[in-house]
mmCIF file of C-alpha atoms in Angstrom:
data_model
loop_
_atom_site.group_PDB
_atom_site.id
_atom_site.type_symbol
_atom_site.label_atom_id
_atom_site.label_comp_id
_atom_site.label_asym_id
_atom_site.label_seq_id
_atom_site.Cartn_x
_atom_site.Cartn_y
_atom_site.Cartn_z
ATOM 1 C CA MET A 1 213.560 136.452 -110.844
ATOM 2 C CA ASN A 2 214.589 133.232 -112.463
ATOM 3 C CA GLN A 3 215.222 131.805 -109.061
ATOM 4 C CA LYS A 4 211.695 132.725 -107.961
ATOM 5 C CA ILE A 5 210.058 131.006 -110.917
ATOM 6 C CA LYS A 6 212.134 127.913 -110.254
ATOM 7 C CA ILE A 7 210.974 127.796 -106.646
ATOM 8 C CA ILE A 8 207.344 128.246 -107.668
ATOM 9 C CA LEU A 9 207.667 125.479 -110.250
ATOM 10 C CA VAL A 10 209.216 123.114 -107.728
ATOM 11 C CA VAL A 11 206.474 123.853 -105.184
ATOM 12 C CA LEU A 12 203.780 123.296 -107.826
ATOM 13 C CA LEU A 13 205.385 120.029 -108.857
ATOM 14 C CA LEU A 14 205.508 118.839 -105.249
ATOM 15 C CA LEU A 15 201.861 119.789 -104.733
ATOM 16 C CA ALA A 16 200.845 117.913 -107.882
ATOM 17 C CA LEU A 17 202.775 114.861 -106.727
ATOM 18 C CA ALA A 18 201.197 114.970 -103.266
ATOM 19 C CA GLY A 19 197.737 115.398 -104.824
ATOM 20 C CA GLY A 20 198.341 112.535 -107.219
ATOM 21 C CA TYR A 21 199.568 110.313 -104.427
ATOM 22 C CA THR A 22 196.564 111.139 -102.236
ATOM 23 C CA ALA A 23 194.140 110.462 -105.075
ATOM 24 C CA TYR A 24 195.867 107.178 -105.858
ATOM 25 C CA TYR A 25 195.861 106.174 -102.205
ATOM 26 C CA MET A 26 192.174 107.082 -101.817
ATOM 27 C CA TYR A 27 191.268 105.145 -104.948
ATOM 28 C CA ASN A 28 193.070 102.079 -103.660
ATOM 29 C CA LYS A 29 192.378 102.472 -99.989
ATOM 30 C CA PRO A 30 192.045 99.149 -98.225
ATOM 31 C CA HIS A 31 188.802 97.638 -96.975
ATOM 32 C CA ARG A 32 187.949 97.839 -93.299
ATOM 33 C CA ASN A 33 189.663 95.175 -91.266
ATOM 34 C CA ILE A 34 186.916 94.132 -88.873
ATOM 35 C CA ALA A 35 189.200 91.635 -87.121
ATOM 36 C CA GLU A 36 191.411 94.480 -85.941
ATOM 37 C CA GLU A 37 188.654 96.925 -85.032
ATOM 38 C CA LYS A 38 187.488 97.201 -81.466
ATOM 39 C CA ALA A 39 183.877 96.232 -80.837
ATOM 40 C CA GLU A 40 181.620 99.226 -80.180
ATOM 41 C CA PHE A 41 178.912 97.114 -78.567
ATOM 42 C CA ILE A 42 179.170 93.960 -76.495
ATOM 43 C CA LEU A 43 175.885 92.104 -76.114
ATOM 44 C CA THR A 44 174.113 88.755 -76.249
ATOM 45 C CA ALA A 45 172.457 87.467 -79.420
ATOM 46 C CA THR A 46 169.121 87.413 -77.592
ATOM 47 C CA LYS A 47 169.397 91.101 -76.721
ATOM 48 C CA LEU A 48 170.366 92.023 -80.291
ATOM 49 C CA ILE A 49 167.448 90.066 -81.778
ATOM 50 C CA GLU A 50 165.086 91.683 -79.282
ATOM 51 C CA GLU A 51 166.204 95.195 -80.217
ATOM 52 C CA PHE A 52 165.821 94.530 -83.938
ATOM 53 C CA THR A 53 162.434 92.867 -83.512
ATOM 54 C CA ASN A 54 161.079 95.664 -81.321
ATOM 55 C CA ASP A 55 162.156 98.562 -83.500
ATOM 56 C CA GLU A 56 164.087 97.748 -86.645
ATOM 57 C CA ALA A 57 164.560 101.370 -87.727
ATOM 58 C CA MET A 58 166.021 102.328 -84.379
ATOM 59 C CA ALA A 59 168.247 99.252 -84.229
ATOM 60 C CA ASN A 60 169.486 100.023 -87.757
ATOM 61 C CA GLN A 61 170.405 103.518 -86.687
ATOM 62 C CA LYS A 62 172.257 102.215 -83.673
ATOM 63 C CA TYR A 63 174.066 99.195 -85.120
ATOM 64 C CA LEU A 64 174.457 99.406 -88.934
ATOM 65 C CA ASP A 65 178.122 99.297 -89.999
ATOM 66 C CA LYS A 66 179.204 99.054 -86.354
ATOM 67 C CA VAL A 67 181.422 96.287 -85.026
ATOM 68 C CA LEU A 68 179.590 94.101 -82.507
ATOM 69 C CA LEU A 69 180.814 91.433 -80.120
ATOM 70 C CA VAL A 70 177.935 88.980 -79.816
ATOM 71 C CA SER A 71 177.632 85.795 -77.807
ATOM 72 C CA GLY A 72 174.928 83.188 -78.004
ATOM 73 C CA LYS A 73 173.878 79.599 -78.424
ATOM 74 C CA LEU A 74 174.764 77.995 -81.732
ATOM 75 C CA VAL A 75 171.778 76.354 -83.433
ATOM 76 C CA GLU A 76 172.956 75.716 -86.982
ATOM 77 C CA LYS A 77 176.069 75.713 -89.163
ATOM 78 C CA ASN A 78 175.971 76.161 -92.911
ATOM 79 C CA HIS A 79 179.025 75.460 -94.946
ATOM 80 C CA SER A 80 178.564 75.958 -98.671
ATOM 81 C CA GLU A 81 180.672 77.116 -101.579
ATOM 82 C CA THR A 82 179.517 80.663 -100.900
ATOM 83 C CA GLY A 83 180.778 80.749 -97.334
ATOM 84 C CA TYR A 84 180.647 79.600 -93.750
ATOM 85 C CA THR A 85 177.732 80.809 -91.653
ATOM 86 C CA ILE A 86 176.720 80.030 -88.093
ATOM 87 C CA LEU A 87 173.338 80.847 -86.613
ATOM 88 C CA PHE A 88 172.573 81.840 -83.058
ATOM 89 C CA GLU A 89 169.423 81.205 -80.998
ATOM 90 C CA ASP A 90 167.039 80.590 -83.923
ATOM 91 C CA GLU A 91 167.386 79.156 -87.446
ATOM 92 C CA PHE A 92 165.285 81.864 -89.076
ATOM 93 C CA GLU A 93 164.999 84.782 -86.703
ATOM 94 C CA GLY A 94 168.215 84.672 -84.737
ATOM 95 C CA VAL A 95 171.628 86.075 -85.499
ATOM 96 C CA SER A 96 173.463 84.941 -88.622
ATOM 97 C CA ALA A 97 177.250 85.276 -88.494
ATOM 98 C CA THR A 98 179.213 84.889 -91.707
ATOM 99 C CA PHE A 99 182.928 84.257 -92.012
ATOM 100 C CA ASP A 100 185.013 85.248 -95.014
ATOM 101 C CA SER A 101 186.131 82.286 -97.087
ATOM 102 C CA LEU A 102 189.779 82.989 -96.201
ATOM 103 C CA TYR A 103 189.063 83.102 -92.468
ATOM 104 C CA ALA A 104 186.867 80.003 -92.708
ATOM 105 C CA ALA A 105 189.621 78.109 -94.544
ATOM 106 C CA GLN A 106 192.270 79.120 -92.018
ATOM 107 C CA ASN A 107 190.088 78.269 -89.038
ATOM 108 C CA LYS A 108 188.175 75.345 -90.470
ATOM 109 C CA ALA A 109 189.146 72.925 -87.691
ATOM 110 C CA MET A 110 187.951 75.304 -84.985
ATOM 111 C CA LEU A 111 184.667 76.095 -86.749
ATOM 112 C CA ASP A 112 184.001 72.454 -87.588
ATOM 113 C CA ALA A 113 184.483 71.497 -83.946
ATOM 114 C CA TYR A 114 181.502 73.565 -82.786
ATOM 115 C CA THR A 115 178.272 71.671 -82.335
ATOM 116 C CA ASN A 116 174.706 72.819 -81.817
ATOM 117 C CA GLY A 117 174.140 74.074 -78.302
ATOM 118 C CA ASP A 118 177.678 75.463 -77.871
ATOM 119 C CA GLN A 119 178.133 78.986 -76.558
ATOM 120 C CA VAL A 120 180.083 80.945 -79.143
ATOM 121 C CA GLN A 121 181.239 84.556 -79.242
ATOM 122 C CA VAL A 122 181.894 86.341 -82.530
ATOM 123 C CA LYS A 123 182.918 89.810 -83.579
ATOM 124 C CA GLY A 124 181.502 91.157 -86.828
ATOM 125 C CA LYS A 125 180.020 94.063 -88.757
ATOM 126 C CA CYS A 126 176.250 94.511 -88.492
ATOM 127 C CA ASP A 127 174.555 94.665 -91.935
ATOM 128 C CA GLY A 128 170.931 94.743 -90.760
ATOM 129 C CA MET A 129 168.039 92.327 -90.395
ATOM 130 C CA LEU A 130 166.829 90.060 -93.184
ATOM 131 C CA MET A 131 163.931 87.639 -93.563
ATOM 132 C CA LEU A 132 164.836 83.956 -92.966
ATOM 133 C CA GLN A 133 168.213 84.912 -91.483
ATOM 134 C CA GLY A 134 167.630 87.388 -88.673
ATOM 135 C CA VAL A 135 170.292 89.934 -87.781
ATOM 136 C CA ILE A 136 173.300 89.627 -90.067
ATOM 137 C CA LEU A 137 176.889 89.992 -88.934
ATOM 138 C CA SER A 138 179.492 89.827 -91.687
ATOM 139 C CA LYS A 139 183.301 89.513 -91.803
ATOM 140 C CA CYS A 140 183.116 87.694 -88.487
ATOM 141 C CA VAL A 141 185.926 86.305 -86.358
ATOM 142 C CA VAL A 142 185.507 84.073 -83.303
ATOM 143 C CA GLU A 143 186.667 85.752 -80.088
ATOM 144 C CA MET B 1 123.654 75.196 -93.627
ATOM 145 C CA LYS B 2 126.000 77.439 -91.743
ATOM 146 C CA LYS B 3 127.814 74.444 -90.363
ATOM 147 C CA SER B 4 128.452 72.943 -93.797
ATOM 148 C CA ILE B 5 129.913 76.200 -95.040
ATOM 149 C CA LEU B 6 132.202 76.240 -92.052
ATOM 150 C CA ILE B 7 133.273 72.658 -92.698
ATOM 151 C CA ILE B 8 133.962 73.381 -96.360
ATOM 152 C CA ALA B 9 135.959 76.430 -95.336
ATOM 153 C CA ILE B 10 138.013 74.391 -92.871
ATOM 154 C CA ILE B 11 138.642 71.634 -95.415
ATOM 155 C CA GLY B 12 139.610 74.232 -97.981
ATOM 156 C CA LEU B 13 142.022 75.812 -95.541
ATOM 157 C CA ALA B 14 143.498 72.444 -94.593
ATOM 158 C CA MET B 15 143.994 71.513 -98.255
ATOM 159 C CA ASN B 16 145.635 74.829 -98.853
ATOM 160 C CA PHE B 17 148.114 74.077 -96.121
ATOM 161 C CA SER B 18 148.905 70.568 -97.271
ATOM 162 C CA PHE B 19 149.515 71.664 -100.862
ATOM 163 C CA ALA B 20 151.220 74.960 -100.163
ATOM 164 C CA GLN B 21 154.829 74.207 -100.794
ATOM 165 C CA LYS B 22 157.467 76.679 -99.845
ATOM 166 C CA PHE B 23 161.063 76.602 -100.960
ATOM 167 C CA LEU B 24 163.649 78.657 -99.125
ATOM 168 C CA CYS B 25 167.063 80.067 -99.895
ATOM 169 C CA ARG B 26 169.300 81.786 -97.366
ATOM 170 C CA ASP B 27 172.588 82.012 -99.222
ATOM 171 C CA GLY B 28 171.584 83.311 -102.620
ATOM 172 C CA HIS B 29 174.194 84.972 -104.776
ATOM 173 C CA VAL B 30 173.170 88.313 -106.269
ATOM 174 C CA TRP B 31 175.688 90.371 -108.173
ATOM 175 C CA PHE B 32 175.711 93.303 -110.532
ATOM 176 C CA PHE B 33 178.079 94.945 -112.921
ATOM 177 C CA GLY B 34 178.338 97.823 -115.257
ATOM 178 C CA THR B 35 181.147 98.503 -117.700
ATOM 179 C CA THR B 36 182.484 101.728 -119.127
ATOM 180 C CA PRO B 37 185.760 102.348 -120.925
ATOM 181 C CA MET B 38 186.936 104.066 -117.729
ATOM 182 C CA GLU B 39 186.033 101.581 -115.088
ATOM 183 C CA ASN B 40 184.219 98.330 -114.355
ATOM 184 C CA ILE B 41 181.925 98.193 -111.398
ATOM 185 C CA GLU B 42 181.135 94.835 -109.894
ATOM 186 C CA ALA B 43 179.684 93.876 -106.531
ATOM 187 C CA HIS B 44 178.630 90.599 -104.964
ATOM 188 C CA ASN B 45 176.180 89.672 -102.244
ATOM 189 C CA LYS B 46 176.124 86.030 -101.214
ATOM 190 C CA GLN B 47 173.522 86.340 -98.508
ATOM 191 C CA ALA B 48 170.264 86.860 -100.317
ATOM 192 C CA SER B 49 167.105 85.443 -98.744
ATOM 193 C CA SER B 50 164.321 84.171 -100.931
ATOM 194 C CA ILE B 51 161.060 82.233 -100.757
ATOM 195 C CA ILE B 52 159.253 80.557 -103.650
ATOM 196 C CA ASN B 53 155.704 79.392 -103.139
ATOM 197 C CA THR B 54 155.285 76.732 -105.822
ATOM 198 C CA GLU B 55 151.538 76.634 -105.203
ATOM 199 C CA THR B 56 150.846 80.288 -105.965
ATOM 200 C CA GLY B 57 153.982 81.140 -107.928
ATOM 201 C CA GLU B 58 154.857 83.954 -105.550
ATOM 202 C CA ILE B 59 158.516 84.848 -105.161
ATOM 203 C CA VAL B 60 160.104 87.148 -102.613
ATOM 204 C CA VAL B 61 163.781 88.089 -102.609
ATOM 205 C CA SER B 62 165.399 90.268 -99.979
ATOM 206 C CA VAL B 63 168.989 91.504 -99.696
ATOM 207 C CA LEU B 64 170.859 93.861 -97.420
ATOM 208 C CA MET B 65 172.575 96.639 -99.365
ATOM 209 C CA LYS B 66 175.450 96.652 -96.869
ATOM 210 C CA SER B 67 176.272 93.050 -97.733
ATOM 211 C CA PHE B 68 177.371 93.964 -101.278
ATOM 212 C CA GLU B 69 181.116 93.636 -101.603
ATOM 213 C CA PHE B 70 183.145 95.639 -104.087
ATOM 214 C CA GLU B 71 186.743 95.123 -105.045
ATOM 215 C CA LYS B 72 187.557 98.734 -104.196
ATOM 216 C CA ALA B 73 186.717 99.967 -100.707
ATOM 217 C CA LEU B 74 186.128 103.459 -102.067
ATOM 218 C CA MET B 75 183.472 102.240 -104.517
ATOM 219 C CA GLN B 76 181.746 100.341 -101.731
ATOM 220 C CA GLU B 77 181.741 103.490 -99.623
ATOM 221 C CA HIS B 78 180.310 105.623 -102.417
ATOM 222 C CA PHE B 79 177.705 102.978 -103.211
ATOM 223 C CA ASN B 80 176.496 102.892 -99.609
ATOM 224 C CA GLU B 81 176.797 106.540 -98.674
ATOM 225 C CA ASN B 82 176.052 108.465 -101.855
ATOM 226 C CA TYR B 83 174.057 106.221 -104.155
ATOM 227 C CA VAL B 84 171.797 103.675 -102.470
ATOM 228 C CA GLU B 85 171.986 105.474 -99.086
ATOM 229 C CA SER B 86 171.995 102.184 -97.229
ATOM 230 C CA ASP B 87 171.654 103.827 -93.812
ATOM 231 C CA LYS B 88 168.261 105.148 -94.859
ATOM 232 C CA PHE B 89 167.287 102.248 -97.112
ATOM 233 C CA PRO B 90 169.095 99.146 -95.820
ATOM 234 C CA LYS B 91 167.150 96.609 -97.888
ATOM 235 C CA GLY B 92 166.553 95.741 -101.481
ATOM 236 C CA LYS B 93 163.347 93.802 -101.956
ATOM 237 C CA PHE B 94 161.656 92.048 -104.834
ATOM 238 C CA ASN B 95 158.040 90.884 -104.729
ATOM 239 C CA GLY B 96 156.899 88.959 -107.751
ATOM 240 C CA LYS B 97 154.927 86.177 -109.286
ATOM 241 C CA ILE B 98 155.567 83.509 -111.889
ATOM 242 C CA THR B 99 153.188 84.326 -114.732
ATOM 243 C CA ASN B 100 153.543 81.013 -116.578
ATOM 244 C CA LEU B 101 153.133 78.746 -113.545
ATOM 245 C CA ASN B 102 151.081 76.246 -115.585
ATOM 246 C CA GLU B 103 154.182 75.487 -117.695
ATOM 247 C CA ILE B 104 156.278 74.505 -114.687
ATOM 248 C CA ASP B 105 156.002 71.214 -112.840
ATOM 249 C CA PHE B 106 157.934 71.606 -109.601
ATOM 250 C CA SER B 107 157.383 67.936 -108.803
ATOM 251 C CA LYS B 108 159.155 66.784 -111.969
ATOM 252 C CA PRO B 109 162.923 67.155 -112.438
ATOM 253 C CA GLY B 110 163.844 69.293 -115.407
ATOM 254 C CA SER B 111 164.661 72.782 -116.610
ATOM 255 C CA TYR B 112 161.968 75.386 -116.960
ATOM 256 C CA THR B 113 161.966 79.056 -117.882
ATOM 257 C CA ALA B 114 159.815 80.966 -115.452
ATOM 258 C CA GLN B 115 158.589 84.429 -116.381
ATOM 259 C CA VAL B 116 158.728 86.370 -113.161
ATOM 260 C CA LYS B 117 156.923 89.676 -112.987
ATOM 261 C CA GLY B 118 157.178 91.883 -109.981
ATOM 262 C CA VAL B 119 158.318 95.011 -108.240
ATOM 263 C CA LEU B 120 161.854 95.702 -107.107
ATOM 264 C CA ASN B 121 162.310 98.252 -104.362
ATOM 265 C CA ILE B 122 165.728 99.852 -103.958
ATOM 266 C CA HIS B 123 166.555 103.262 -102.516
ATOM 267 C CA GLY B 124 162.898 103.525 -101.462
ATOM 268 C CA VAL B 125 161.742 103.487 -105.105
ATOM 269 C CA ASP B 126 159.492 100.852 -106.707
ATOM 270 C CA LYS B 127 160.190 99.684 -110.226
ATOM 271 C CA GLU B 128 158.483 96.925 -112.153
ATOM 272 C CA TYR B 129 160.489 94.244 -113.935
ATOM 273 C CA GLU B 130 159.783 91.137 -115.927
ATOM 274 C CA ILE B 131 162.618 88.660 -115.516
ATOM 275 C CA PRO B 132 163.100 85.319 -117.249
ATOM 276 C CA VAL B 133 164.454 82.883 -114.670
ATOM 277 C CA GLU B 134 165.906 79.475 -115.468
ATOM 278 C CA MET B 135 164.617 77.027 -112.885
ATOM 279 C CA ARG B 136 166.314 73.668 -112.585
ATOM 280 C CA VAL B 137 164.238 71.280 -110.547
ATOM 281 C CA ASP B 138 166.387 68.450 -109.292
ATOM 282 C CA GLY B 139 164.822 66.054 -106.826
ATOM 283 C CA GLU B 140 164.122 68.143 -103.756
ATOM 284 C CA THR B 141 165.931 71.317 -104.721
ATOM 285 C CA ILE B 142 165.356 74.163 -107.145
ATOM 286 C CA ASN B 143 168.184 76.176 -108.646
ATOM 287 C CA ALA B 144 167.186 79.542 -110.051
ATOM 288 C CA GLN B 145 169.329 81.695 -112.327
ATOM 289 C CA GLY B 146 168.384 84.964 -113.904
ATOM 290 C CA LYS B 147 169.627 88.240 -115.250
ATOM 291 C CA PHE B 148 168.064 91.618 -115.896
ATOM 292 C CA ALA B 149 169.110 95.149 -116.735
ATOM 293 C CA THR B 150 168.611 98.127 -114.453
ATOM 294 C CA SER B 151 169.961 101.637 -114.187
ATOM 295 C CA ALA B 152 170.606 104.130 -111.434
ATOM 296 C CA GLU B 153 167.883 106.308 -112.954
ATOM 297 C CA ASP B 154 165.301 103.558 -112.357
ATOM 298 C CA PHE B 155 165.727 104.102 -108.632
ATOM 299 C CA LYS B 156 166.174 107.870 -108.630
ATOM 300 C CA ILE B 157 169.835 107.561 -107.781
ATOM 301 C CA GLU B 158 171.597 110.715 -108.837
ATOM 302 C CA ILE B 159 175.135 110.443 -110.071
ATOM 303 C CA PRO B 160 177.187 113.649 -109.988
ATOM 304 C CA SER B 161 178.270 114.823 -113.443
ATOM 305 C CA VAL B 162 181.974 114.604 -112.503
ATOM 306 C CA VAL B 163 181.807 110.827 -112.263
ATOM 307 C CA ARG B 164 178.914 110.192 -114.654
ATOM 308 C CA ASP B 165 181.211 108.945 -117.412
ATOM 309 C CA LYS B 166 182.828 106.476 -115.036
ATOM 310 C CA ILE B 167 179.609 104.789 -114.042
ATOM 311 C CA ALA B 168 177.805 102.628 -116.563
ATOM 312 C CA LYS B 169 174.297 103.658 -117.590
ATOM 313 C CA GLN B 170 173.157 100.066 -117.696
ATOM 314 C CA ILE B 171 173.716 97.887 -114.669
ATOM 315 C CA ASP B 172 173.182 94.158 -115.166
ATOM 316 C CA VAL B 173 171.877 92.288 -112.162
ATOM 317 C CA ASN B 174 172.459 88.536 -111.936
ATOM 318 C CA LEU B 175 171.152 85.997 -109.517
ATOM 319 C CA ASN B 176 171.925 82.405 -108.689
ATOM 320 C CA MET B 177 170.013 80.783 -105.857
ATOM 321 C CA SER B 178 169.476 77.281 -104.602
ATOM 322 C CA PHE B 179 166.250 76.523 -102.783
ATOM 323 C CA SER B 180 165.364 73.645 -100.545
ATOM 324 C CA PRO B 181 161.881 72.722 -99.330
ATOM 325 C CA TYR B 182 160.665 74.177 -96.064
ATOM 326 C CA LYS B 183 159.797 71.313 -93.747
ATOM 327 C CA LYS B 184 158.129 71.798 -90.432
#
């Protein structure tokens, strides 16, 4: 009898510990690492812009939160205190690719070396389409 | 007679164009936070787009909900999936107007307080706000900073009772944007 209660108590304690650990892990689970995710779509900036311009709702459904590998012609670079952004195909209605400040700092030489007209390929998470910026890719890395 | 009306109309249109001055921002910083004894919630979006028309006083701000970054991945997930439902409503949009435009001289450097009245749409729900915005005109650029209070209720965002105590009733929204003139 005593033995049984002991076993039950131990099992309950283990369950509580496992539950606590899971909750703690969930609460502190890491952010997505876009750099290590495989791209779900590989396409040109022109194609991506076209899809969003033709039917934004459908493009949102297809691409939001997905990792995209996009290539295109660089038309502008913006380097401010808030981040490093490069724009493809058009300054206002193209594709806007943003790099995290850490990535931008570590790869500053490479990013700085790009000039307008260069073909560049980036991988990033699609956040949607926004006025003045076009289709937004965030957490980008150059590939 | 008809011709002169046409000419006046054309001149009027042309003048409108030459005076209409638009200022653009593509890397605006919008952030919000709410505090409770249990937990602080804070998220930043550094990719807000905005246009100010200094002629008419119209202001438009647009952000993508998915570009808000939280410290905790789990909070970000809940924010997107359960609260603002960013798959269904990917954008947050503000359409407003400066109501005291006559007190602001965008051609003269200085600090002005603009009263901006307009409608914010989040989660598919419209809500009217009046926001005091500090505008610093400095040569060719305008820096705008403002703050206003919102709540999840304003946008019909339901928070389950289990976590209600952990999420602040009042959410303060802040913005800091630098505009440069649109030349073309």
